[in-house]
PDB file of C-alpha atoms in Angstrom:
ATOM      1  CA  MET A   1       0.000   0.000   0.000  1.00 53.00           C
ATOM      2  CA  PHE A   2       1.671   3.142  -1.198  1.00 66.00           C
ATOM      3  CA  MET A   3       0.295   6.652  -1.189  1.00 77.00           C
ATOM      4  CA  ASN A   4      -0.442   8.246  -4.511  1.00 86.00           C
ATOM      5  CA  ARG A   5      -0.289  11.969  -5.254  1.00 91.00           C
ATOM      6  CA  GLN A   6      -3.975  12.493  -4.374  1.00 92.00           C
ATOM      7  CA  THR A   7      -3.416  11.136  -0.866  1.00 93.00           C
ATOM      8  CA  ASP A   8      -0.384  13.386  -0.421  1.00 94.00           C
ATOM      9  CA  TYR A   9      -2.429  16.387  -1.557  1.00 95.00           C
ATOM     10  CA  ALA A  10      -5.296  15.371   0.738  1.00 96.00           C
ATOM     11  CA  LEU A  11      -2.912  15.322   3.717  1.00 95.00           C
ATOM     12  CA  ARG A  12      -1.699  18.824   2.879  1.00 94.00           C
ATOM     13  CA  MET A  13      -5.241  20.112   2.537  1.00 95.00           C
ATOM     14  CA  LEU A  14      -6.327  18.503   5.814  1.00 96.00           C
ATOM     15  CA  ARG A  15      -3.310  20.095   7.506  1.00 95.00           C
ATOM     16  CA  ALA A  16      -4.524  23.521   6.385  1.00 95.00           C
ATOM     17  CA  LEU A  17      -8.065  22.788   7.544  1.00 95.00           C
ATOM     18  CA  THR A  18      -6.964  22.022  11.113  1.00 94.00           C
ATOM     19  CA  ASP A  19      -7.179  25.758  11.830  1.00 92.00           C
ATOM     20  CA  GLU A  20     -10.979  25.224  12.032  1.00 86.00           C
ATOM     21  CA  LYS A  21     -11.653  28.059   9.578  1.00 92.00           C
ATOM     22  CA  GLN A  22     -13.598  28.097   6.332  1.00 93.00           C
ATOM     23  CA  HIS A  23     -11.267  27.997   3.314  1.00 94.00           C
ATOM     24  CA  SER A  24     -12.064  28.785  -0.290  1.00 92.00           C
ATOM     25  CA  VAL A  25     -11.039  26.088  -2.709  1.00 91.00           C
ATOM     26  CA  ARG A  26      -8.792  28.544  -4.507  1.00 91.00           C
ATOM     27  CA  SER A  27      -6.920  29.641  -1.375  1.00 92.00           C
ATOM     28  CA  LEU A  28      -6.588  26.049  -0.185  1.00 93.00           C
ATOM     29  CA  ALA A  29      -5.095  25.036  -3.535  1.00 94.00           C
ATOM     30  CA  GLU A  30      -2.696  27.987  -3.547  1.00 94.00           C
ATOM     31  CA  ASP A  31      -1.628  27.718   0.094  1.00 93.00           C
ATOM     32  CA  GLU A  32      -0.979  23.984  -0.072  1.00 94.00           C
ATOM     33  CA  GLN A  33       0.421  24.027  -3.617  1.00 94.00           C
ATOM     34  CA  VAL A  34      -2.162  21.623  -4.968  1.00 94.00           C
ATOM     35  CA  PRO A  35      -3.374  21.967  -8.565  1.00 92.00           C
ATOM     36  CA  GLN A  36      -6.882  23.396  -8.419  1.00 88.00           C
ATOM     37  CA  ALA A  37      -8.298  20.605 -10.619  1.00 86.00           C
ATOM     38  CA  PHE A  38      -7.092  18.053  -8.058  1.00 89.00           C
ATOM     39  CA  THR A  39      -8.380  20.164  -5.171  1.00 93.00           C
ATOM     40  CA  TYR A  40     -12.019  19.851  -6.211  1.00 91.00           C
ATOM     41  CA  LYS A  41     -11.719  16.124  -6.815  1.00 94.00           C
ATOM     42  CA  ILE A  42      -9.995  15.501  -3.483  1.00 96.00           C
ATOM     43  CA  LEU A  43     -12.418  17.653  -1.503  1.00 95.00           C
ATOM     44  CA  LYS A  44     -15.331  15.763  -3.006  1.00 95.00           C
ATOM     45  CA  LYS A  45     -13.869  12.449  -1.774  1.00 96.00           C
ATOM     46  CA  LEU A  46     -13.110  13.919   1.660  1.00 97.00           C
ATOM     47  CA  SER A  47     -16.644  15.288   1.842  1.00 96.00           C
ATOM     48  CA  GLN A  48     -18.227  11.969   0.847  1.00 96.00           C
ATOM     49  CA  ALA A  49     -16.171  10.319   3.599  1.00 96.00           C
ATOM     50  CA  GLY A  50     -17.472  12.845   6.148  1.00 96.00           C
ATOM     51  CA  LEU A  51     -14.124  14.511   6.874  1.00 97.00           C
ATOM     52  CA  VAL A  52     -14.927  17.923   5.425  1.00 96.00           C
ATOM     53  CA  LYS A  53     -18.033  19.955   4.648  1.00 95.00           C
ATOM     54  CA  LEU A  54     -18.321  21.742   1.328  1.00 93.00           C
ATOM     55  CA  SER A  55     -20.416  24.866   0.813  1.00 89.00           C
ATOM     56  CA  ARG A  56     -21.196  26.459  -2.522  1.00 85.00           C
ATOM     57  CA  GLY A  57     -21.847  30.076  -3.339  1.00 80.00           C
ATOM     58  CA  PRO A  58     -20.216  33.423  -2.575  1.00 80.00           C
ATOM     59  CA  GLY A  59     -19.382  32.571   1.036  1.00 78.00           C
ATOM     60  CA  GLY A  60     -18.668  28.952   0.204  1.00 81.00           C
ATOM     61  CA  GLY A  61     -15.636  26.834   0.696  1.00 88.00           C
ATOM     62  CA  CYS A  62     -14.760  23.977   2.963  1.00 93.00           C
ATOM     63  CA  HIS A  63     -13.967  23.240   6.577  1.00 93.00           C
ATOM     64  CA  LEU A  64     -13.005  20.237   8.654  1.00 95.00           C
ATOM     65  CA  VAL A  65     -15.851  18.394  10.386  1.00 95.00           C
ATOM     66  CA  GLU A  66     -14.109  15.254  11.671  1.00 95.00           C
ATOM     67  CA  ASP A  67     -11.585  14.996  14.479  1.00 95.00           C
ATOM     68  CA  LEU A  68      -8.388  13.844  12.773  1.00 96.00           C
ATOM     69  CA  LYS A  69      -7.373  12.046  15.954  1.00 95.00           C
ATOM     70  CA  ASN A  70     -10.059   9.493  15.018  1.00 96.00           C
ATOM     71  CA  VAL A  71      -8.956   8.992  11.405  1.00 97.00           C
ATOM     72  CA  SER A  72      -5.970   6.812  10.579  1.00 96.00           C
ATOM     73  CA  LEU A  73      -3.560   7.107   7.712  1.00 94.00           C
ATOM     74  CA  TYR A  74      -4.974   3.770   6.535  1.00 93.00           C
ATOM     75  CA  ASP A  75      -8.454   5.342   6.461  1.00 95.00           C
ATOM     76  CA  LEU A  76      -7.246   8.253   4.326  1.00 96.00           C
ATOM     77  CA  ILE A  77      -5.439   5.987   1.872  1.00 93.00           C
ATOM     78  CA  THR A  78      -8.595   3.890   1.558  1.00 92.00           C
ATOM     79  CA  ILE A  79     -10.733   7.010   1.024  1.00 95.00           C
ATOM     80  CA  MET A  80      -8.433   8.396  -1.638  1.00 94.00           C
ATOM     81  CA  GLU A  81      -7.262   5.244  -3.382  1.00 88.00           C
ATOM     82  CA  GLY A  82      -9.838   2.598  -2.636  1.00 83.00           C
ATOM     83  CA  ASP A  83      -8.430  -0.849  -2.045  1.00 74.00           C
ATOM     84  CA  ALA A  84      -4.671  -0.184  -2.185  1.00 73.00           C
ATOM     85  CA  HIS A  85      -2.274  -3.089  -1.902  1.00 77.00           C
ATOM     86  CA  VAL A  86       1.440  -3.779  -2.193  1.00 76.00           C
ATOM     87  CA  THR A  87       0.740  -5.686  -5.406  1.00 78.00           C
ATOM     88  CA  ALA A  88      -2.287  -6.530  -7.522  1.00 77.00           C
ATOM     89  CA  CYS A  89      -2.310 -10.153  -6.370  1.00 78.00           C
ATOM     90  CA  MET A  90      -3.318  -8.998  -2.881  1.00 77.00           C
ATOM     91  CA  GLN A  91      -6.755  -8.094  -4.189  1.00 75.00           C
ATOM     92  CA  GLY A  92      -9.353 -10.805  -3.722  1.00 72.00           C
ATOM     93  CA  SER A  93     -10.655 -10.427  -7.263  1.00 76.00           C
ATOM     94  CA  TYR A  94      -7.205 -10.829  -8.836  1.00 80.00           C
ATOM     95  CA  ASP A  95      -7.043 -13.791 -11.216  1.00 83.00           C
ATOM     96  CA  CYS A  96      -3.526 -15.212 -10.975  1.00 81.00           C
ATOM     97  CA  GLU A  97      -2.737 -17.549 -13.829  1.00 84.00           C
ATOM     98  CA  TRP A  98       0.311 -18.901 -11.992  1.00 83.00           C
ATOM     99  CA  ARG A  99      -1.742 -19.899  -8.946  1.00 80.00           C
ATOM    100  CA  ARG A 100      -4.383 -21.511 -11.143  1.00 81.00           C
ATOM    101  CA  THR A 101      -1.670 -23.606 -12.777  1.00 86.00           C
ATOM    102  CA  HIS A 102       0.619 -24.309  -9.800  1.00 89.00           C
ATOM    103  CA  GLY A 103      -1.549 -23.935  -6.693  1.00 84.00           C
ATOM    104  CA  ILE A 104      -0.107 -22.318  -3.592  1.00 85.00           C
ATOM    105  CA  CYS A 105       2.195 -19.374  -4.245  1.00 85.00           C
ATOM    106  CA  LYS A 106       4.778 -18.707  -1.526  1.00 89.00           C
ATOM    107  CA  ILE A 107       5.371 -15.203  -2.882  1.00 85.00           C
ATOM    108  CA  HIS A 108       1.692 -14.362  -2.466  1.00 83.00           C
ATOM    109  CA  LEU A 109       1.580 -15.838   1.044  1.00 85.00           C
ATOM    110  CA  ASN A 110       4.660 -13.887   2.146  1.00 89.00           C
ATOM    111  CA  LEU A 111       3.397 -10.667   0.605  1.00 87.00           C
ATOM    112  CA  CYS A 112       0.111 -11.138   2.478  1.00 85.00           C
ATOM    113  CA  VAL A 113       2.083 -11.096   5.736  1.00 91.00           C
ATOM    114  CA  VAL A 114       3.923  -7.945   4.663  1.00 90.00           C
ATOM    115  CA  GLN A 115       0.632  -6.315   3.618  1.00 88.00           C
ATOM    116  CA  GLU A 116      -0.930  -7.002   7.010  1.00 90.00           C
ATOM    117  CA  GLU A 117       2.093  -5.550   8.834  1.00 92.00           C
ATOM    118  CA  ILE A 118       1.884  -2.398   6.709  1.00 89.00           C
ATOM    119  CA  ASN A 119      -1.863  -2.112   7.306  1.00 90.00           C
ATOM    120  CA  GLN A 120      -1.371  -2.420  11.076  1.00 94.00           C
ATOM    121  CA  LYS A 121       1.234   0.367  11.058  1.00 92.00           C
ATOM    122  CA  LEU A 122      -0.989   2.630   8.957  1.00 92.00           C
ATOM    123  CA  ARG A 123      -3.989   1.997  11.217  1.00 94.00           C
ATOM    124  CA  ALA A 124      -1.878   2.857  14.276  1.00 95.00           C
ATOM    125  CA  LYS A 125      -1.157   6.423  13.093  1.00 92.00           C
ATOM    126  CA  SER A 126      -3.865   9.066  13.232  1.00 96.00           C
ATOM    127  CA  LEU A 127      -3.874  11.871  10.713  1.00 96.00           C
ATOM    128  CA  TRP A 128      -3.451  14.229  13.651  1.00 96.00           C
ATOM    129  CA  GLU A 129      -0.111  12.550  14.400  1.00 95.00           C
ATOM    130  CA  ILE A 130       0.945  12.417  10.755  1.00 93.00           C
ATOM    131  CA  ILE A 131       0.197  16.110  10.276  1.00 92.00           C
ATOM    132  CA  GLY A 132       2.387  16.789  13.305  1.00 86.00           C
ATOM    133  CA  LYS A 133      -0.167  18.181  15.736  1.00 72.00           C
ATOM    134  CA  ASN A 134       0.994  15.991  18.646  1.00 66.00           C
ATOM    135  CA  SER A 135       4.311  17.779  18.970  1.00 55.00           C
TER     136      SER A 135
END
């Protein structure tokens, strides 16, 4: 499970929103150096997940509505990327021709262990910690 650019941008935007103020999409994009086209897309995902509230119109913008102490880095990656894994064969729907032909795959089994260790570490870190608010 590796973070893509959208997840990195989402972290930056959430960092800015920890000030508990309403931000315009434009200022958020500029302040956090996120392309504005990505900003809208990311905010929509964060809103659908219940982390931010979006408002339209002249006084519109966005603000944080979820306590980031209760949201893990794993949660954010899942929100932004869906089912992210170390490799495609970790996905339940993956059709592995090698496994169909040969049966048990030691590589797959060992990568499953690695994937679970990564997931545990990501679940153990809140976004609040990742953003650096605990220091």
